[in-house]
Amino acid sequence: FSKGVVQALKTLSAEGINPTQIEILFTTHSIPVSMAETSGPPGLRETFTDGTYVAQHRATIQCVIDHARTLWDGEIPRSSLVYQSRSGAPQTPWLEPDIRDALRACSHSGTRAVIVVPIGFVSDHVEVIWDLDNEAAETAKEVGLRFIRIATPGASHDFLSGMVELLKERLVLAERRALSGLGPWTDFCAVGCCPNARADLPAVAQSADLQHELNS
């Protein structure tokens, strides 16, 4: 993602568009607000205004921006977290803003170009291709914005190498590392993590017995 952002900045710079005229939109799948507020383990989710789901995305975005700064000599444009793929009953509040609404807002703020980063996805599946490459790109064209969508990691060497490192940490009980201030995550969901608002549902939660079985 960081490399994609930097490549997009190089492209836009060559077109005469400077960082003050660019906005980076980091997009992820929207979920109901009630689900977002109860996301994460009890005792932690209450420390975040919008729950753990939003907090983890914001932490990931900061990591991407921090790394992009090491790859790019110029200014990194302003950025924001937006959402896509909303579904369900219209009266149910979901996380906002929707990316298409964000694009329209950008067009009224002096922005000339947007870099769209699908931070919540790891492959170019239908929701990325349809929601971004079709609907969002169409909206950007309607409001006169230059639109660049960054590719998801997919099967890139960087991404797969990172996955291997994470597996090594967990399988050989190595030291857990983390790039964000949220720290390394637990191996298993905590009891009471992400409760279902409609009914209590069984979940594979962290327990001494479960860990013993898996380690065995």
PDB file of C-alpha atoms in Angstrom, residues 56-176:
ATOM      1  CA  GLN A  56      -7.434  -0.821  13.961  1.00  0.00           C
ATOM      2  CA  HIS A  57      -8.075   0.701  10.541  1.00  0.00           C
ATOM      3  CA  ARG A  58      -6.837   4.105  11.697  1.00  0.00           C
ATOM      4  CA  ALA A  59      -3.717   2.499  13.173  1.00  0.00           C
ATOM      5  CA  THR A  60      -3.074   0.654   9.898  1.00  0.00           C
ATOM      6  CA  ILE A  61      -3.481   3.857   7.923  1.00  0.00           C
ATOM      7  CA  GLN A  62      -0.921   5.592  10.128  1.00  0.00           C
ATOM      8  CA  CYS A  63       1.540   2.740   9.536  1.00  0.00           C
ATOM      9  CA  VAL A  64       1.074   3.063   5.766  1.00  0.00           C
ATOM     10  CA  ILE A  65       1.592   6.827   5.873  1.00  0.00           C
ATOM     11  CA  ASP A  66       4.644   6.540   8.127  1.00  0.00           C
ATOM     12  CA  HIS A  67       6.251   4.044   5.761  1.00  0.00           C
ATOM     13  CA  ALA A  68       5.340   6.115   2.704  1.00  0.00           C
ATOM     14  CA  ARG A  69       7.240   9.027   4.238  1.00  0.00           C
ATOM     15  CA  THR A  70      10.401   6.909   4.193  1.00  0.00           C
ATOM     16  CA  LEU A  71       9.934   6.280   0.461  1.00  0.00           C
ATOM     17  CA  TRP A  72       8.900   9.763  -0.674  1.00  0.00           C
ATOM     18  CA  ASP A  73      10.876  12.972  -0.328  1.00  0.00           C
ATOM     19  CA  GLY A  74       7.884  15.240  -0.783  1.00  0.00           C
ATOM     20  CA  GLU A  75       4.852  16.075   1.296  1.00  0.00           C
ATOM     21  CA  ILE A  76       2.293  13.375   2.038  1.00  0.00           C
ATOM     22  CA  PRO A  77      -1.229  14.678   1.259  1.00  0.00           C
ATOM     23  CA  ARG A  78      -4.048  14.776   3.784  1.00  0.00           C
ATOM     24  CA  SER A  79      -5.963  11.550   4.207  1.00  0.00           C
ATOM     25  CA  SER A  80      -9.195  10.193   5.647  1.00  0.00           C
ATOM     26  CA  LEU A  81     -10.937   6.897   6.383  1.00  0.00           C
ATOM     27  CA  VAL A  82     -14.021   6.227   4.260  1.00  0.00           C
ATOM     28  CA  TYR A  83     -16.300   3.259   3.737  1.00  0.00           C
ATOM     29  CA  GLN A  84     -17.876   1.210   0.975  1.00  0.00           C
ATOM     30  CA  SER A  85     -20.152  -1.798   0.325  1.00  0.00           C
ATOM     31  CA  ARG A  86     -22.968  -0.712   2.638  1.00  0.00           C
ATOM     32  CA  SER A  87     -25.961  -3.058   2.628  1.00  0.00           C
ATOM     33  CA  GLY A  88     -28.927  -3.957   4.823  1.00  0.00           C
ATOM     34  CA  ALA A  89     -31.947  -1.947   5.893  1.00  0.00           C
ATOM     35  CA  PRO A  90     -31.721   1.761   4.955  1.00  0.00           C
ATOM     36  CA  GLN A  91     -32.795   2.840   8.450  1.00  0.00           C
ATOM     37  CA  THR A  92     -29.903   1.014  10.127  1.00  0.00           C
ATOM     38  CA  PRO A  93     -26.953   3.396  10.763  1.00  0.00           C
ATOM     39  CA  TRP A  94     -23.700   2.207   9.162  1.00  0.00           C
ATOM     40  CA  LEU A  95     -20.218   3.692   9.342  1.00  0.00           C
ATOM     41  CA  GLU A  96     -19.790   6.753   7.121  1.00  0.00           C
ATOM     42  CA  PRO A  97     -18.837   8.571   4.962  1.00  0.00           C
ATOM     43  CA  ASP A  98     -19.457   6.407   1.933  1.00  0.00           C
ATOM     44  CA  ILE A  99     -16.621   6.790  -0.554  1.00  0.00           C
ATOM     45  CA  ARG A 100     -18.871   8.300  -3.194  1.00  0.00           C
ATOM     46  CA  ASP A 101     -20.069  10.965  -0.752  1.00  0.00           C
ATOM     47  CA  ALA A 102     -16.433  11.601   0.209  1.00  0.00           C
ATOM     48  CA  LEU A 103     -15.507  12.068  -3.451  1.00  0.00           C
ATOM     49  CA  ARG A 104     -18.267  14.636  -3.901  1.00  0.00           C
ATOM     50  CA  ALA A 105     -17.055  16.475  -0.792  1.00  0.00           C
ATOM     51  CA  CYS A 106     -13.487  16.477  -2.147  1.00  0.00           C
ATOM     52  CA  SER A 107     -14.651  18.161  -5.328  1.00  0.00           C
ATOM     53  CA  HIS A 108     -15.886  21.141  -3.272  1.00  0.00           C
ATOM     54  CA  SER A 109     -12.688  21.538  -1.233  1.00  0.00           C
ATOM     55  CA  GLY A 110     -10.177  22.417  -3.933  1.00  0.00           C
ATOM     56  CA  THR A 111      -9.016  18.824  -4.388  1.00  0.00           C
ATOM     57  CA  ARG A 112      -7.945  17.931  -7.927  1.00  0.00           C
ATOM     58  CA  ALA A 113      -6.997  14.297  -7.454  1.00  0.00           C
ATOM     59  CA  VAL A 114      -7.727  11.398  -5.115  1.00  0.00           C
ATOM     60  CA  ILE A 115      -5.641   8.343  -4.323  1.00  0.00           C
ATOM     61  CA  VAL A 116      -7.948   5.540  -3.227  1.00  0.00           C
ATOM     62  CA  VAL A 117      -6.367   2.882  -1.016  1.00  0.00           C
ATOM     63  CA  PRO A 118      -8.507  -0.215  -0.258  1.00  0.00           C
ATOM     64  CA  ILE A 119      -6.950  -0.599   3.189  1.00  0.00           C
ATOM     65  CA  GLY A 120      -9.564  -3.109   4.380  1.00  0.00           C
ATOM     66  CA  PHE A 121      -9.013  -5.637   1.589  1.00  0.00           C
ATOM     67  CA  VAL A 122      -6.161  -7.961   0.631  1.00  0.00           C
ATOM     68  CA  SER A 123      -7.260  -8.970  -2.891  1.00  0.00           C
ATOM     69  CA  ASP A 124      -8.985  -7.418  -5.900  1.00  0.00           C
ATOM     70  CA  HIS A 125     -12.291  -9.246  -5.521  1.00  0.00           C
ATOM     71  CA  VAL A 126     -15.697  -8.107  -6.751  1.00  0.00           C
ATOM     72  CA  GLU A 127     -16.354  -5.533  -4.003  1.00  0.00           C
ATOM     73  CA  VAL A 128     -13.064  -3.807  -4.741  1.00  0.00           C
ATOM     74  CA  ILE A 129     -13.434  -3.920  -8.515  1.00  0.00           C
ATOM     75  CA  TRP A 130     -17.128  -2.985  -8.690  1.00  0.00           C
ATOM     76  CA  ASP A 131     -17.352  -0.507  -5.806  1.00  0.00           C
ATOM     77  CA  LEU A 132     -14.087   1.281  -6.593  1.00  0.00           C
ATOM     78  CA  ASP A 133     -13.087   0.733 -10.214  1.00  0.00           C
ATOM     79  CA  ASN A 134     -16.649   1.204 -11.434  1.00  0.00           C
ATOM     80  CA  GLU A 135     -18.905   3.140  -9.054  1.00  0.00           C
ATOM     81  CA  ALA A 136     -16.307   5.291  -7.270  1.00  0.00           C
ATOM     82  CA  ALA A 137     -14.362   5.952 -10.476  1.00  0.00           C
ATOM     83  CA  GLU A 138     -17.595   6.983 -12.178  1.00  0.00           C
ATOM     84  CA  THR A 139     -18.444   9.399  -9.358  1.00  0.00           C
ATOM     85  CA  ALA A 140     -14.936  10.888  -9.486  1.00  0.00           C
ATOM     86  CA  LYS A 141     -15.313  11.456 -13.224  1.00  0.00           C
ATOM     87  CA  GLU A 142     -18.698  13.112 -12.709  1.00  0.00           C
ATOM     88  CA  VAL A 143     -17.242  15.629 -10.234  1.00  0.00           C
ATOM     89  CA  GLY A 144     -14.013  16.218 -12.186  1.00  0.00           C
ATOM     90  CA  LEU A 145     -11.472  14.460  -9.963  1.00  0.00           C
ATOM     91  CA  ARG A 146      -8.355  12.644 -11.145  1.00  0.00           C
ATOM     92  CA  PHE A 147      -8.774   9.138  -9.726  1.00  0.00           C
ATOM     93  CA  ILE A 148      -6.058   6.595  -8.933  1.00  0.00           C
ATOM     94  CA  ARG A 149      -6.923   3.349  -7.175  1.00  0.00           C
ATOM     95  CA  ILE A 150      -4.047   1.519  -5.477  1.00  0.00           C
ATOM     96  CA  ALA A 151      -3.856  -2.240  -5.983  1.00  0.00           C
ATOM     97  CA  THR A 152      -4.464  -4.568  -3.059  1.00  0.00           C
ATOM     98  CA  PRO A 153      -1.491  -6.675  -1.865  1.00  0.00           C
ATOM     99  CA  GLY A 154      -2.804  -9.886  -3.444  1.00  0.00           C
ATOM    100  CA  ALA A 155       0.055 -12.301  -3.961  1.00  0.00           C
ATOM    101  CA  SER A 156       2.801  -9.664  -3.783  1.00  0.00           C
ATOM    102  CA  HIS A 157       6.136 -10.733  -2.318  1.00  0.00           C
ATOM    103  CA  ASP A 158       6.024  -8.053   0.388  1.00  0.00           C
ATOM    104  CA  PHE A 159       2.612  -9.156   1.631  1.00  0.00           C
ATOM    105  CA  LEU A 160       3.320 -12.886   1.562  1.00  0.00           C
ATOM    106  CA  SER A 161       6.675 -12.379   3.299  1.00  0.00           C
ATOM    107  CA  GLY A 162       4.901 -10.468   6.039  1.00  0.00           C
ATOM    108  CA  MET A 163       2.380 -13.277   6.459  1.00  0.00           C
ATOM    109  CA  VAL A 164       5.207 -15.798   6.752  1.00  0.00           C
ATOM    110  CA  GLU A 165       6.858 -13.691   9.456  1.00  0.00           C
ATOM    111  CA  LEU A 166       3.594 -13.534  11.412  1.00  0.00           C
ATOM    112  CA  LEU A 167       3.154 -17.291  11.167  1.00  0.00           C
ATOM    113  CA  LYS A 168       6.702 -17.849  12.373  1.00  0.00           C
ATOM    114  CA  GLU A 169       6.068 -15.607  15.383  1.00  0.00           C
ATOM    115  CA  ARG A 170       2.971 -17.578  16.372  1.00  0.00           C
ATOM    116  CA  LEU A 171       4.117 -21.098  15.565  1.00  0.00           C
ATOM    117  CA  VAL A 172       7.513 -20.973  17.242  1.00  0.00           C
ATOM    118  CA  LEU A 173       6.346 -18.739  20.115  1.00  0.00           C
ATOM    119  CA  ALA A 174       8.718 -15.990  19.062  1.00  0.00           C
ATOM    120  CA  GLU A 175       8.493 -12.437  20.330  1.00  0.00           C
ATOM    121  CA  ARG A 176       5.338 -10.701  19.075  1.00  0.00           C
TER     122      ARG A 176
END
